[in-house]
Tab-separated table of C-alpha atoms in Angstrom:
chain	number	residue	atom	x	y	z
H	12	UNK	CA	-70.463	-1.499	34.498
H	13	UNK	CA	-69.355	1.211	31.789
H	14	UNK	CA	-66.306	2.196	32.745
H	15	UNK	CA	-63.126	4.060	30.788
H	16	UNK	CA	-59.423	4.174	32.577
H	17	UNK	CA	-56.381	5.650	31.438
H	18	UNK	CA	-52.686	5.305	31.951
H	19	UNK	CA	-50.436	6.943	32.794
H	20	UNK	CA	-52.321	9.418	35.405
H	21	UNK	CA	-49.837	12.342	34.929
H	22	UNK	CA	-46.857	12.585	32.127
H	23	UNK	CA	-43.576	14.975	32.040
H	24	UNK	CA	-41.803	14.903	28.675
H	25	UNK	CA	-39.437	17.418	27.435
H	26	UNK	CA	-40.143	19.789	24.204
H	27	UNK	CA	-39.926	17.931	20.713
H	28	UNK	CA	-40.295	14.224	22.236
H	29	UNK	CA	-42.757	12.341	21.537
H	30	UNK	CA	-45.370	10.714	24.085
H	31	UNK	CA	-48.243	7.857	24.169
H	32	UNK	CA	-50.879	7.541	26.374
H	33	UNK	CA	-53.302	4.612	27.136
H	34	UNK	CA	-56.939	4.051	27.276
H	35	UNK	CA	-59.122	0.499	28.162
H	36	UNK	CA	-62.877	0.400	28.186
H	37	UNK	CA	-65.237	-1.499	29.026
H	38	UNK	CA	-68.517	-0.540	27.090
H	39	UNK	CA	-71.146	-2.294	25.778
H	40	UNK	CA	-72.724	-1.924	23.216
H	41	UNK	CA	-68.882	-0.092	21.708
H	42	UNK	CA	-69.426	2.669	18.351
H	43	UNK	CA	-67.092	4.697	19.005
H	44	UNK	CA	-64.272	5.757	20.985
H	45	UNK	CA	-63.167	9.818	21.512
H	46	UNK	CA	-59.885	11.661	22.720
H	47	UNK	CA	-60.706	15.005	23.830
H	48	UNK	CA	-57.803	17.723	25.214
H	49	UNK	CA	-58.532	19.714	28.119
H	50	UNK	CA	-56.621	22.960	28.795
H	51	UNK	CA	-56.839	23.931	32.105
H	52	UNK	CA	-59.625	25.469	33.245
H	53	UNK	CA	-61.486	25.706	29.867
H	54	UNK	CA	-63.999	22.652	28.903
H	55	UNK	CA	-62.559	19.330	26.626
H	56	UNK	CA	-62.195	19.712	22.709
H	57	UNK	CA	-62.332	16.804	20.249
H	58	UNK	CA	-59.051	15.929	18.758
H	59	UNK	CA	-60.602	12.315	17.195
H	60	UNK	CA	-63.417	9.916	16.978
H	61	UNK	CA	-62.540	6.523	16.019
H	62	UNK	CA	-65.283	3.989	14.876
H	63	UNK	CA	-65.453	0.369	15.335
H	64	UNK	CA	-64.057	-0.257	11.703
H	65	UNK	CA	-61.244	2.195	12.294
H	66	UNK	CA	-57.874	1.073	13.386
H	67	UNK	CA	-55.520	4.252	13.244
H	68	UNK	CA	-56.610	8.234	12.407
H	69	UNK	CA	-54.478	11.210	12.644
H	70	UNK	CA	-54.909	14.163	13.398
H	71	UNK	CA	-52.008	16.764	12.809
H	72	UNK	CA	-49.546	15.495	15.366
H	73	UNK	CA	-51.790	13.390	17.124
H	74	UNK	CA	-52.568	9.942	16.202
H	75	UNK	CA	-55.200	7.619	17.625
H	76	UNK	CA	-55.413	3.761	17.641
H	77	UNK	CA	-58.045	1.412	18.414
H	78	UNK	CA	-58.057	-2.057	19.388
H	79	UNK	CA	-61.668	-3.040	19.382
H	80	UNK	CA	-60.992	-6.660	20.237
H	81	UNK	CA	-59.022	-5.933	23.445
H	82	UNK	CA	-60.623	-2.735	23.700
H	83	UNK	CA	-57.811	-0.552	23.974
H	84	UNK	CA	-56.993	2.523	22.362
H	85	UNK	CA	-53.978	4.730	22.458
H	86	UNK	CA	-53.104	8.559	21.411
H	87	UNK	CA	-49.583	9.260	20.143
H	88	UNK	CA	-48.344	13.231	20.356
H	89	UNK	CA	-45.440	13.390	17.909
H	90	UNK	CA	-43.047	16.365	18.152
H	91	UNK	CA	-44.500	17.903	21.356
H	92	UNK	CA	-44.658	21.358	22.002
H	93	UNK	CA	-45.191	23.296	25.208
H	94	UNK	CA	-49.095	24.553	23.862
H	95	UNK	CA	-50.167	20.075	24.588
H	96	UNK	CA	-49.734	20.380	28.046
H	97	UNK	CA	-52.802	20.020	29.209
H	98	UNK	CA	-55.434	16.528	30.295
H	99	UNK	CA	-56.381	13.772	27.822
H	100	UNK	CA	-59.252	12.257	27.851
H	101	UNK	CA	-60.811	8.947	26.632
H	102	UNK	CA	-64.229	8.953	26.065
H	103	UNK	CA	-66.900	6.321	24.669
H	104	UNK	CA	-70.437	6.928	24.284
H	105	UNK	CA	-72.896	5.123	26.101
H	106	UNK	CA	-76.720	4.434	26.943
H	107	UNK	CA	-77.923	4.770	23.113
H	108	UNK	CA	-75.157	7.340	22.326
H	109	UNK	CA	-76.500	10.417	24.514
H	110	UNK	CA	-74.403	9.996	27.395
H	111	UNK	CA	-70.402	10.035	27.161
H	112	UNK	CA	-68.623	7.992	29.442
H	113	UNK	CA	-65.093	9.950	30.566
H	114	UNK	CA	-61.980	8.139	31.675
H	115	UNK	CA	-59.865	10.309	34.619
H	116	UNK	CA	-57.715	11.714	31.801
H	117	UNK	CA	-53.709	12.188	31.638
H	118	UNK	CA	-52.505	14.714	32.344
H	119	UNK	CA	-49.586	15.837	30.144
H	120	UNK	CA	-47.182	18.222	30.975
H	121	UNK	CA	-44.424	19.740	28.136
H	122	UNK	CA	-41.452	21.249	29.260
H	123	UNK	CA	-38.111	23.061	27.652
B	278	UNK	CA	-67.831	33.473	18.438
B	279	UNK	CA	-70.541	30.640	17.716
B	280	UNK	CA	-69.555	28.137	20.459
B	281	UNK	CA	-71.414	26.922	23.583
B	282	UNK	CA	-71.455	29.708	26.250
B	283	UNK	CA	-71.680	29.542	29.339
B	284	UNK	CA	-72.181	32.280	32.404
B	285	UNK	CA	-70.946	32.797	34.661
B	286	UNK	CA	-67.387	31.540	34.324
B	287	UNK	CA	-66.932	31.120	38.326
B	288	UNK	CA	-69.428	31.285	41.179
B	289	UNK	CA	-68.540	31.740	44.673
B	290	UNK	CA	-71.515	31.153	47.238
B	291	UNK	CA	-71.917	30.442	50.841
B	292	UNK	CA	-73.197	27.452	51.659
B	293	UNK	CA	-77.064	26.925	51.689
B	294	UNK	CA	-77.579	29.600	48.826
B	295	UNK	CA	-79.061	28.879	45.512
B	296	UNK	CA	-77.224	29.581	42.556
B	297	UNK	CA	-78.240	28.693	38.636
B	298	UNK	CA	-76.024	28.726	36.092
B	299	UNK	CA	-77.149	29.357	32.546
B	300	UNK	CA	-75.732	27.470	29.049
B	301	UNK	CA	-76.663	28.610	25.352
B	302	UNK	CA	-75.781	26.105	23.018
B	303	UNK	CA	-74.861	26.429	19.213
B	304	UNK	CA	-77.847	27.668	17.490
B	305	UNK	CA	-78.834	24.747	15.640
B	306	UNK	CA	-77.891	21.927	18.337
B	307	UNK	CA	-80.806	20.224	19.223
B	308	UNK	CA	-79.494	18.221	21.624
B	309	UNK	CA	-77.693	19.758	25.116
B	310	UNK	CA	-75.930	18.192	27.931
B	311	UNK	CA	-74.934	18.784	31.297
B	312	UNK	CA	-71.880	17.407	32.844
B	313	UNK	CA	-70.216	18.081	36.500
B	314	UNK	CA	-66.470	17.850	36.553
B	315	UNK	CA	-64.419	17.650	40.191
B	316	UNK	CA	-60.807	18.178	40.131
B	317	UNK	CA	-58.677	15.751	38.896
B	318	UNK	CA	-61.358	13.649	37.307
B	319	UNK	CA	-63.476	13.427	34.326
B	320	UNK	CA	-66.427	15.212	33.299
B	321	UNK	CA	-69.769	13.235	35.056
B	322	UNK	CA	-72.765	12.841	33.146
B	323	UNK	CA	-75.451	14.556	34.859
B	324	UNK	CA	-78.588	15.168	32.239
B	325	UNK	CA	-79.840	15.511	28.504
B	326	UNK	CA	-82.210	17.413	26.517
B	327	UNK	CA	-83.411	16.648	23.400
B	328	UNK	CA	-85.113	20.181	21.855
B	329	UNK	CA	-86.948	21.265	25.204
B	330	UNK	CA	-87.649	17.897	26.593
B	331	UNK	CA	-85.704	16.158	29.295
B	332	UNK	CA	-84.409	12.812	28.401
B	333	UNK	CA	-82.261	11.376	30.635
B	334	UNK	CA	-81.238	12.288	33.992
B	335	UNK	CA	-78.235	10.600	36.278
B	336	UNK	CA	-78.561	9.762	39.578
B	337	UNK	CA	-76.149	11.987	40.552
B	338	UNK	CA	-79.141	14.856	39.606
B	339	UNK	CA	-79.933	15.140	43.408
B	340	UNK	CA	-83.672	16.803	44.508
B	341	UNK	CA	-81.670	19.790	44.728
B	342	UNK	CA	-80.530	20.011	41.398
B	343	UNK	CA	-82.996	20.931	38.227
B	344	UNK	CA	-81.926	21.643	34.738
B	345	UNK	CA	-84.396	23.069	32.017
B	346	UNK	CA	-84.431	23.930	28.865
B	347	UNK	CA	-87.827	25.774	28.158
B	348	UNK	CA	-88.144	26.618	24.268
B	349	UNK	CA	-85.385	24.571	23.619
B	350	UNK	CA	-82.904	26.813	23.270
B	351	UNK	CA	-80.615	27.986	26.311
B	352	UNK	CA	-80.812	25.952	29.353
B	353	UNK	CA	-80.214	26.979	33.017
B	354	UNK	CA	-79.002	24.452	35.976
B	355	UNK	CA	-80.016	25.331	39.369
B	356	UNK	CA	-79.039	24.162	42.621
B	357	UNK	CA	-80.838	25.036	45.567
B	358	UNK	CA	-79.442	24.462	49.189
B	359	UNK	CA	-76.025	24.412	48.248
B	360	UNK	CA	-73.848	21.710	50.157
B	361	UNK	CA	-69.551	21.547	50.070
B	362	UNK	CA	-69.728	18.839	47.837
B	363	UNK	CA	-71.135	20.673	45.329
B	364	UNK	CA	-68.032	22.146	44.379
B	365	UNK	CA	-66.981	21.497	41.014
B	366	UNK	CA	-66.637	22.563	37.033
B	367	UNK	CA	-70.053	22.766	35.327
B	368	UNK	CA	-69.933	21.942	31.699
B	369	UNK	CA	-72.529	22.433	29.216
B	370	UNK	CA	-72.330	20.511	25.913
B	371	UNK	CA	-74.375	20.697	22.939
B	372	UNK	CA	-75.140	18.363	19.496
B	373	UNK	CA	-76.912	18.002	16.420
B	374	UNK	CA	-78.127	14.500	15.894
B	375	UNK	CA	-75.415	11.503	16.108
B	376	UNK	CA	-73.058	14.600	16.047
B	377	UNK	CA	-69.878	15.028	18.558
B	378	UNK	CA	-70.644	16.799	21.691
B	379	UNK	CA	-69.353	20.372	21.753
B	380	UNK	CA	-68.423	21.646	24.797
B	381	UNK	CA	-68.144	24.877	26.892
B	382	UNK	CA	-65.423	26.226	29.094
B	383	UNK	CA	-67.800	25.804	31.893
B	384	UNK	CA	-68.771	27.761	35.324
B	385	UNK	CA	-66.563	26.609	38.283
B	386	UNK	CA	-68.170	26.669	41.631
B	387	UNK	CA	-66.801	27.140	44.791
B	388	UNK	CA	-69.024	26.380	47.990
B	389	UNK	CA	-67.667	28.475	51.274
């Protein structure tokens, strides 16, 4: 079974620090892995794909690595600011590409 | 604004009413998906057009549920009999070919 599951469930760091949150899959055939941020009550935006190939990509603060042999990837917020609080979410395509396969997300909170 | 729009934003509906929802994707996204999100989880695959045709539906697309997308353009989600269950974030998505998924900030419904 396809299935995507993320650690921790719910984060608290203060202003300026910096986090990392985890992501294992288990997807067959794998191309590519997503992290998506999730403000609350608006709908997920992409902050990086990551192909098979690809090890590490950043994005601004945010930094993505991928582990295709244990299938693990992680996202790395440096320098946090009150505006990332929101849910991260790990997401890997499946059946052909057309469907995306969402972990339960982490939900990050920043405080001062 | 050029994103994927969705209406309405919230819903509220007694039990055992209809209610549709309507999505209109980017303009040149061919591809649009539907996706049910309950709190504290991750968005759910629930069906995916290609242009006007339906391609995939999940089993989680009830009898009560039908999605269409008639000259491939907008599409509209109805659900008929409503239940409590049925509670939840509706997202809409749309893609180009082998394209990320863009998504909208979805129409929450609440089931009295």
């Amino acid at each position: 079974k396809n299935q995507v599951e993320q650690s921790p469930q719910s984060l608290i760091i203060l202003e300026g620090k910096n986090c990392t949150l985890q992501c294992n899959y288990t997807v067959s055939p794998f191309s590519n892995l997503r992290w998506y941020k999730q403000d609350t009550g608006r709908g997920p935006v992409s902050l990086t794909i990551m192909t098979f190939s690809e090890n590490t990509k950043s994005n601004g603060r945010y930094t993505a690595t991928l582990d295709a042999d244990t299938k693990q990837s992680s996202l790395h917020i440096t320098a946090s600011q009150l505006s990332d609080s929101a849910s991260y979410i790990c997401v890997v395509p499946t059946g052909g590409g057309n469907k995306l396969t969402f972990g339960t997300g982490t939900q990050l909170k920043v405080e001062l | 604004d050029t994103g994927v729009s969705q209406n309405p934003r919230h819903k509220i509906t007694k039990r055992g009413q209809n209610v549709t929802f309507r999505c209109d994707p980017i303009s040149e996204h061919n591809r649009l998906y539907w996706y049910r999100q309950t709190l504290g989880q991750g968005p759910e695959f629930l069906t995916y057009f290609q242009n006007e045709a339906q391609l995939e539906k999940s089993r989680l697309l009830s009898d009560r549920f039908s999605a269409e997308r008639p000259k491939g353009s907008f599409s509209t989600l109805e659900i008929q009999r409503t239940e409590q269950g049925d509670s939840a974030m509706y997202l809409c998505a749309s893609s180009g070919s082998n394209q990320p998924q863009h998504f909208g900030d979805g129409t929450r419904l609440s089931i009295l």
